[in-house]
Each structure stands twice: as C-alpha cells, then as structure tokens.
PDB file of C-alpha atoms in Angstrom:
ATOM      1  CA  MET W  25     -20.423  -2.089 -12.027  1.00 69.00           C
ATOM      2  CA  PRO W  26     -21.133   1.108 -10.065  1.00 74.00           C
ATOM      3  CA  LYS W  27     -18.424   3.778 -10.021  1.00 83.00           C
ATOM      4  CA  THR W  28     -17.520   6.027  -7.120  1.00 86.00           C
ATOM      5  CA  SER W  29     -14.982   8.766  -6.593  1.00 90.00           C
ATOM      6  CA  LEU W  30     -11.565   8.318  -5.067  1.00 91.00           C
ATOM      7  CA  ALA W  31     -12.458  10.951  -2.457  1.00 91.00           C
ATOM      8  CA  GLU W  32     -15.469   8.881  -1.304  1.00 90.00           C
ATOM      9  CA  ILE W  33     -13.442   5.692  -0.988  1.00 89.00           C
ATOM     10  CA  ALA W  34     -10.667   7.603   0.809  1.00 89.00           C
ATOM     11  CA  LYS W  35     -13.201   8.640   3.483  1.00 88.00           C
ATOM     12  CA  ASP W  36     -14.203   5.007   3.967  1.00 86.00           C
ATOM     13  CA  MET W  37     -10.537   3.965   4.152  1.00 87.00           C
ATOM     14  CA  ALA W  38      -9.605   6.538   6.798  1.00 85.00           C
ATOM     15  CA  GLY W  39      -8.008   4.839   9.761  1.00 82.00           C
ATOM     16  CA  ILE W  40      -7.055   1.595   7.988  1.00 88.00           C
ATOM     17  CA  ASP W  41      -3.470   1.027   9.088  1.00 85.00           C
ATOM     18  CA  ILE W  42      -2.481  -2.297   7.546  1.00 90.00           C
ATOM     19  CA  ALA W  43      -2.462  -3.165   3.861  1.00 93.00           C
ATOM     20  CA  ILE W  44      -1.524  -6.505   2.336  1.00 96.00           C
ATOM     21  CA  LEU W  45       1.091  -5.952  -0.381  1.00 98.00           C
ATOM     22  CA  SER W  46       1.294  -8.691  -3.021  1.00 98.00           C
ATOM     23  CA  THR W  47       4.244  -9.128  -5.375  1.00 98.00           C
ATOM     24  CA  HIS W  48       5.408 -11.719  -7.919  1.00 98.00           C
ATOM     25  CA  THR W  49       8.285 -13.939  -6.790  1.00 96.00           C
ATOM     26  CA  GLU W  50      11.143 -15.081  -9.009  1.00 93.00           C
ATOM     27  CA  ASN W  51       9.382 -18.379  -9.771  1.00 94.00           C
ATOM     28  CA  GLY W  52       6.053 -16.697 -10.582  1.00 90.00           C
ATOM     29  CA  GLU W  53       4.299 -17.327  -7.290  1.00 96.00           C
ATOM     30  CA  ILE W  54       2.477 -14.527  -5.474  1.00 97.00           C
ATOM     31  CA  ALA W  55       3.932 -13.372  -2.164  1.00 97.00           C
ATOM     32  CA  ASN W  56       1.859 -11.419   0.384  1.00 98.00           C
ATOM     33  CA  ARG W  57       2.923  -9.439   3.423  1.00 97.00           C
ATOM     34  CA  PRO W  58       1.352  -6.894   5.768  1.00 95.00           C
ATOM     35  CA  MET W  59       2.652  -3.353   5.452  1.00 94.00           C
ATOM     36  CA  SER W  60       1.884  -0.363   7.651  1.00 89.00           C
ATOM     37  CA  ASN W  61      -0.288   1.984   5.644  1.00 77.00           C
ATOM     38  CA  ASN W  62      -0.280   4.830   8.210  1.00 69.00           C
ATOM     39  CA  GLY W  63      -4.035   5.125   8.668  1.00 65.00           C
ATOM     40  CA  ASP W  64      -3.696   8.856   9.373  1.00 62.00           C
ATOM     41  CA  VAL W  65      -2.864   9.629   5.732  1.00 69.00           C
ATOM     42  CA  ALA W  66      -5.745  10.333   3.332  1.00 77.00           C
ATOM     43  CA  TYR W  67      -5.596   7.932   0.389  1.00 85.00           C
ATOM     44  CA  ASP W  68      -5.128   9.637  -2.986  1.00 90.00           C
ATOM     45  CA  GLY W  69      -4.395   6.614  -5.183  1.00 92.00           C
ATOM     46  CA  THR W  70      -0.721   6.459  -4.231  1.00 94.00           C
ATOM     47  CA  SER W  71       0.612   4.536  -1.230  1.00 93.00           C
ATOM     48  CA  TYR W  72       4.037   4.597   0.421  1.00 94.00           C
ATOM     49  CA  TYR W  73       5.686   1.863   2.484  1.00 95.00           C
ATOM     50  CA  PHE W  74       9.137   1.603   4.051  1.00 96.00           C
ATOM     51  CA  THR W  75      11.172  -1.593   4.010  1.00 96.00           C
ATOM     52  CA  TYR W  76      14.766  -2.800   3.945  1.00 96.00           C
ATOM     53  CA  GLU W  77      16.871  -3.210   0.808  1.00 97.00           C
ATOM     54  CA  GLN W  78      17.438  -6.927   1.524  1.00 96.00           C
ATOM     55  CA  ALA W  79      13.694  -7.704   1.799  1.00 96.00           C
ATOM     56  CA  ARG W  80      12.288 -10.052  -0.826  1.00 96.00           C
ATOM     57  CA  THR W  81       9.715  -7.352  -1.542  1.00 97.00           C
ATOM     58  CA  VAL W  82      12.455  -5.196  -3.088  1.00 98.00           C
ATOM     59  CA  SER W  83      13.824  -7.913  -5.374  1.00 97.00           C
ATOM     60  CA  ASP W  84      10.273  -8.885  -6.378  1.00 98.00           C
ATOM     61  CA  ILE W  85       9.479  -5.292  -7.392  1.00 98.00           C
ATOM     62  CA  GLU W  86      12.776  -4.902  -9.251  1.00 97.00           C
ATOM     63  CA  ARG W  87      11.831  -7.962 -11.315  1.00 97.00           C
ATOM     64  CA  ASN W  88       8.151  -7.081 -11.792  1.00 97.00           C
ATOM     65  CA  PRO W  89       6.695  -3.761 -10.592  1.00 98.00           C
ATOM     66  CA  LYS W  90       3.069  -4.920 -10.963  1.00 98.00           C
ATOM     67  CA  VAL W  91       1.689  -5.296  -7.448  1.00 98.00           C
ATOM     68  CA  ALA W  92      -1.610  -5.510  -5.596  1.00 98.00           C
ATOM     69  CA  LEU W  93      -2.760  -4.020  -2.305  1.00 97.00           C
ATOM     70  CA  GLY W  94      -5.608  -5.206  -0.111  1.00 96.00           C
ATOM     71  CA  PHE W  95      -7.278  -3.038   2.526  1.00 93.00           C
ATOM     72  CA  SER W  96      -9.924  -4.072   5.033  1.00 91.00           C
ATOM     73  CA  SER W  97     -11.652  -2.067   7.731  1.00 86.00           C
ATOM     74  CA  GLU W  98     -12.321  -3.666  11.108  1.00 78.00           C
ATOM     75  CA  ALA W  99     -16.069  -3.969  10.536  1.00 66.00           C
ATOM     76  CA  GLY W 100     -17.468  -7.027   8.761  1.00 62.00           C
ATOM     77  CA  LEU W 101     -18.648  -7.411   5.181  1.00 59.00           C
ATOM     78  CA  PHE W 102     -22.342  -6.766   5.858  1.00 60.00           C
ATOM     79  CA  SER W 103     -21.837  -3.892   8.270  1.00 65.00           C
ATOM     80  CA  LYS W 104     -20.229  -0.514   7.759  1.00 73.00           C
ATOM     81  CA  GLY W 105     -16.926  -2.070   6.760  1.00 82.00           C
ATOM     82  CA  ILE W 106     -15.131  -1.758   3.458  1.00 88.00           C
ATOM     83  CA  TYR W 107     -12.749  -3.951   1.473  1.00 93.00           C
ATOM     84  CA  VAL W 108     -10.577  -2.337  -1.186  1.00 94.00           C
ATOM     85  CA  ALA W 109      -8.407  -4.054  -3.811  1.00 96.00           C
ATOM     86  CA  VAL W 110      -5.778  -2.019  -5.656  1.00 96.00           C
ATOM     87  CA  GLU W 111      -3.852  -3.074  -8.748  1.00 97.00           C
ATOM     88  CA  GLY W 112      -0.850  -0.846  -9.241  1.00 97.00           C
ATOM     89  CA  THR W 113       2.715  -0.222 -10.272  1.00 98.00           C
ATOM     90  CA  ALA W 114       5.458  -0.057  -7.651  1.00 98.00           C
ATOM     91  CA  GLU W 115       8.563   2.096  -7.689  1.00 98.00           C
ATOM     92  CA  LEU W 116      11.547   1.830  -5.343  1.00 98.00           C
ATOM     93  CA  ILE W 117      12.786   5.143  -3.945  1.00 97.00           C
ATOM     94  CA  ARG W 118      16.139   5.557  -2.230  1.00 97.00           C
ATOM     95  CA  ASP W 119      16.097   9.337  -1.728  1.00 95.00           C
ATOM     96  CA  LYS W 120      16.290  10.721   1.836  1.00 95.00           C
ATOM     97  CA  ALA W 121      14.253  13.799   0.906  1.00 95.00           C
ATOM     98  CA  ALA W 122      11.402  11.475  -0.099  1.00 94.00           C
ATOM     99  CA  PHE W 123      11.908   9.475   3.107  1.00 94.00           C
ATOM    100  CA  GLN W 124      11.520  12.650   5.154  1.00 94.00           C
ATOM    101  CA  GLN W 125       8.376  13.642   3.271  1.00 92.00           C
ATOM    102  CA  HIS W 126       6.635  10.339   4.103  1.00 91.00           C
ATOM    103  CA  TRP W 127       8.090   9.632   7.555  1.00 92.00           C
ATOM    104  CA  THR W 128       5.854   9.386  10.626  1.00 87.00           C
ATOM    105  CA  SER W 129       6.924   8.876  14.231  1.00 87.00           C
ATOM    106  CA  ASP W 130       5.289   5.414  14.232  1.00 86.00           C
ATOM    107  CA  LEU W 131       8.092   4.231  11.935  1.00 90.00           C
ATOM    108  CA  ASP W 132      10.713   4.889  14.629  1.00 90.00           C
ATOM    109  CA  LYS W 133       9.915   1.516  16.251  1.00 90.00           C
ATOM    110  CA  TRP W 134      10.884  -0.308  13.025  1.00 90.00           C
ATOM    111  CA  PHE W 135      13.836   1.776  11.868  1.00 94.00           C
ATOM    112  CA  ASP W 136      16.221   2.660  14.708  1.00 92.00           C
ATOM    113  CA  ASP W 137      18.020   5.506  12.919  1.00 95.00           C
ATOM    114  CA  GLY W 138      14.956   7.014  11.227  1.00 93.00           C
ATOM    115  CA  ILE W 139      15.565   8.092   7.638  1.00 94.00           C
ATOM    116  CA  ASP W 140      19.296   7.464   8.211  1.00 95.00           C
ATOM    117  CA  THR W 141      18.746   3.745   8.853  1.00 95.00           C
ATOM    118  CA  PRO W 142      21.154   1.837   6.590  1.00 96.00           C
ATOM    119  CA  GLY W 143      19.453  -0.046   3.752  1.00 96.00           C
ATOM    120  CA  ILE W 144      16.064   1.652   4.012  1.00 97.00           C
ATOM    121  CA  VAL W 145      13.886   1.806   0.872  1.00 97.00           C
ATOM    122  CA  LEU W 146      10.588   3.553   0.203  1.00 96.00           C
ATOM    123  CA  ILE W 147       8.045   1.719  -1.939  1.00 96.00           C
ATOM    124  CA  ARG W 148       5.629   3.909  -3.889  1.00 96.00           C
ATOM    125  CA  VAL W 149       2.546   2.181  -5.302  1.00 97.00           C
ATOM    126  CA  LYS W 150       0.515   4.118  -7.870  1.00 97.00           C
ATOM    127  CA  ALA W 151      -2.955   2.651  -8.404  1.00 96.00           C
ATOM    128  CA  ASN W 152      -3.990   1.632 -11.915  1.00 97.00           C
ATOM    129  CA  ARG W 153      -7.323   0.100 -10.874  1.00 96.00           C
ATOM    130  CA  ILE W 154      -9.285   0.120  -7.619  1.00 96.00           C
ATOM    131  CA  THR W 155     -12.302  -2.029  -6.781  1.00 96.00           C
ATOM    132  CA  TYR W 156     -14.259  -2.095  -3.534  1.00 94.00           C
ATOM    133  CA  TRP W 157     -16.905  -3.975  -1.585  1.00 91.00           C
ATOM    134  CA  LYS W 158     -19.014  -2.063   0.942  1.00 87.00           C
ATOM    135  CA  GLY W 159     -21.844  -4.076   2.392  1.00 81.00           C
ATOM    136  CA  ARG W 160     -23.752  -5.419  -0.608  1.00 82.00           C
ATOM    137  CA  GLU W 161     -22.327  -2.742  -2.882  1.00 85.00           C
ATOM    138  CA  GLU W 162     -19.491  -3.638  -5.214  1.00 90.00           C
ATOM    139  CA  GLY W 163     -17.883  -1.119  -7.488  1.00 92.00           C
ATOM    140  CA  GLU W 164     -14.909   0.476  -9.109  1.00 94.00           C
ATOM    141  CA  VAL W 165     -13.208   3.759  -8.302  1.00 92.00           C
ATOM    142  CA  GLU W 166     -12.831   6.400 -10.976  1.00 82.00           C
ATOM    143  CA  LEU W 167      -9.144   7.283 -11.341  1.00 82.00           C
TER     144      LEU W 167
END
C-alpha cells in the first residue's frame, strides 16, 4: 500500500467541514454522527469536536475511547475528491482554557454561552492510523 505524508493529506483535506465520528455503544453496536470539523483548521493528526456532557458520544467514549473518523470532500471518487478514514483514541476535555484554544465563531450558533455554556465537553481524537482513497490511489498516511 502506498504511503504519503500527513502534510500532503492535510492539503487534500483542507476545507472539509464535516467528519463522521463513530463510537462503540454500550451493547457493542457502532454509532455514527456528523461533527463539525472546522474546515479552516489544518489537519495534523489530531481533531477536536465540541459536544454536550449528556450526549451519547460522551458516555460511549468514557466506556471505550477507540473511535473512527470519516472525511469526504465534495468531489466524487474518480475526480479530485478524497476520502479519509482515521482510527484513533478519543479523550474528553472539560477545561475552559482548552475550549478557548479550539473555539471558532462558527460554534456560537450551537453553544449559546460560548465556552461558558453549561455541560460543554471537548473531544480530542488522536489518530493511530489513517488510510485514504484519492481517485484510483489508495494508501496509508505515515504518522
């Protein structure tokens, strides 16, 4: 399988706003949900997502921090588009300094009181393995 650098994949991922975050539920099923990836941030192998404490995502991660992320550009498979699959480990962060570091104004529409919104949690996903599909090319990212 061909290997490419994280920097190269990050260029291809620029502008992708939505990621699909997959977790393991309490009965072993896989749960998927769209999360805002903030397409303005250059991908470096670590992703950050905000959610609420009561979300099933939080309890899933507390039980099993192994997660997956899926990214897809708007273009199709045999054009200039890219599909990226990330296997990683999630961590729940409840520190306002970290919230501030990763906050963007786009989040204001979801969290009325910004970083002071009651029950807000930051999910950090550190990639362990990244694979990609770009046209007919399929490969793995060197981490």
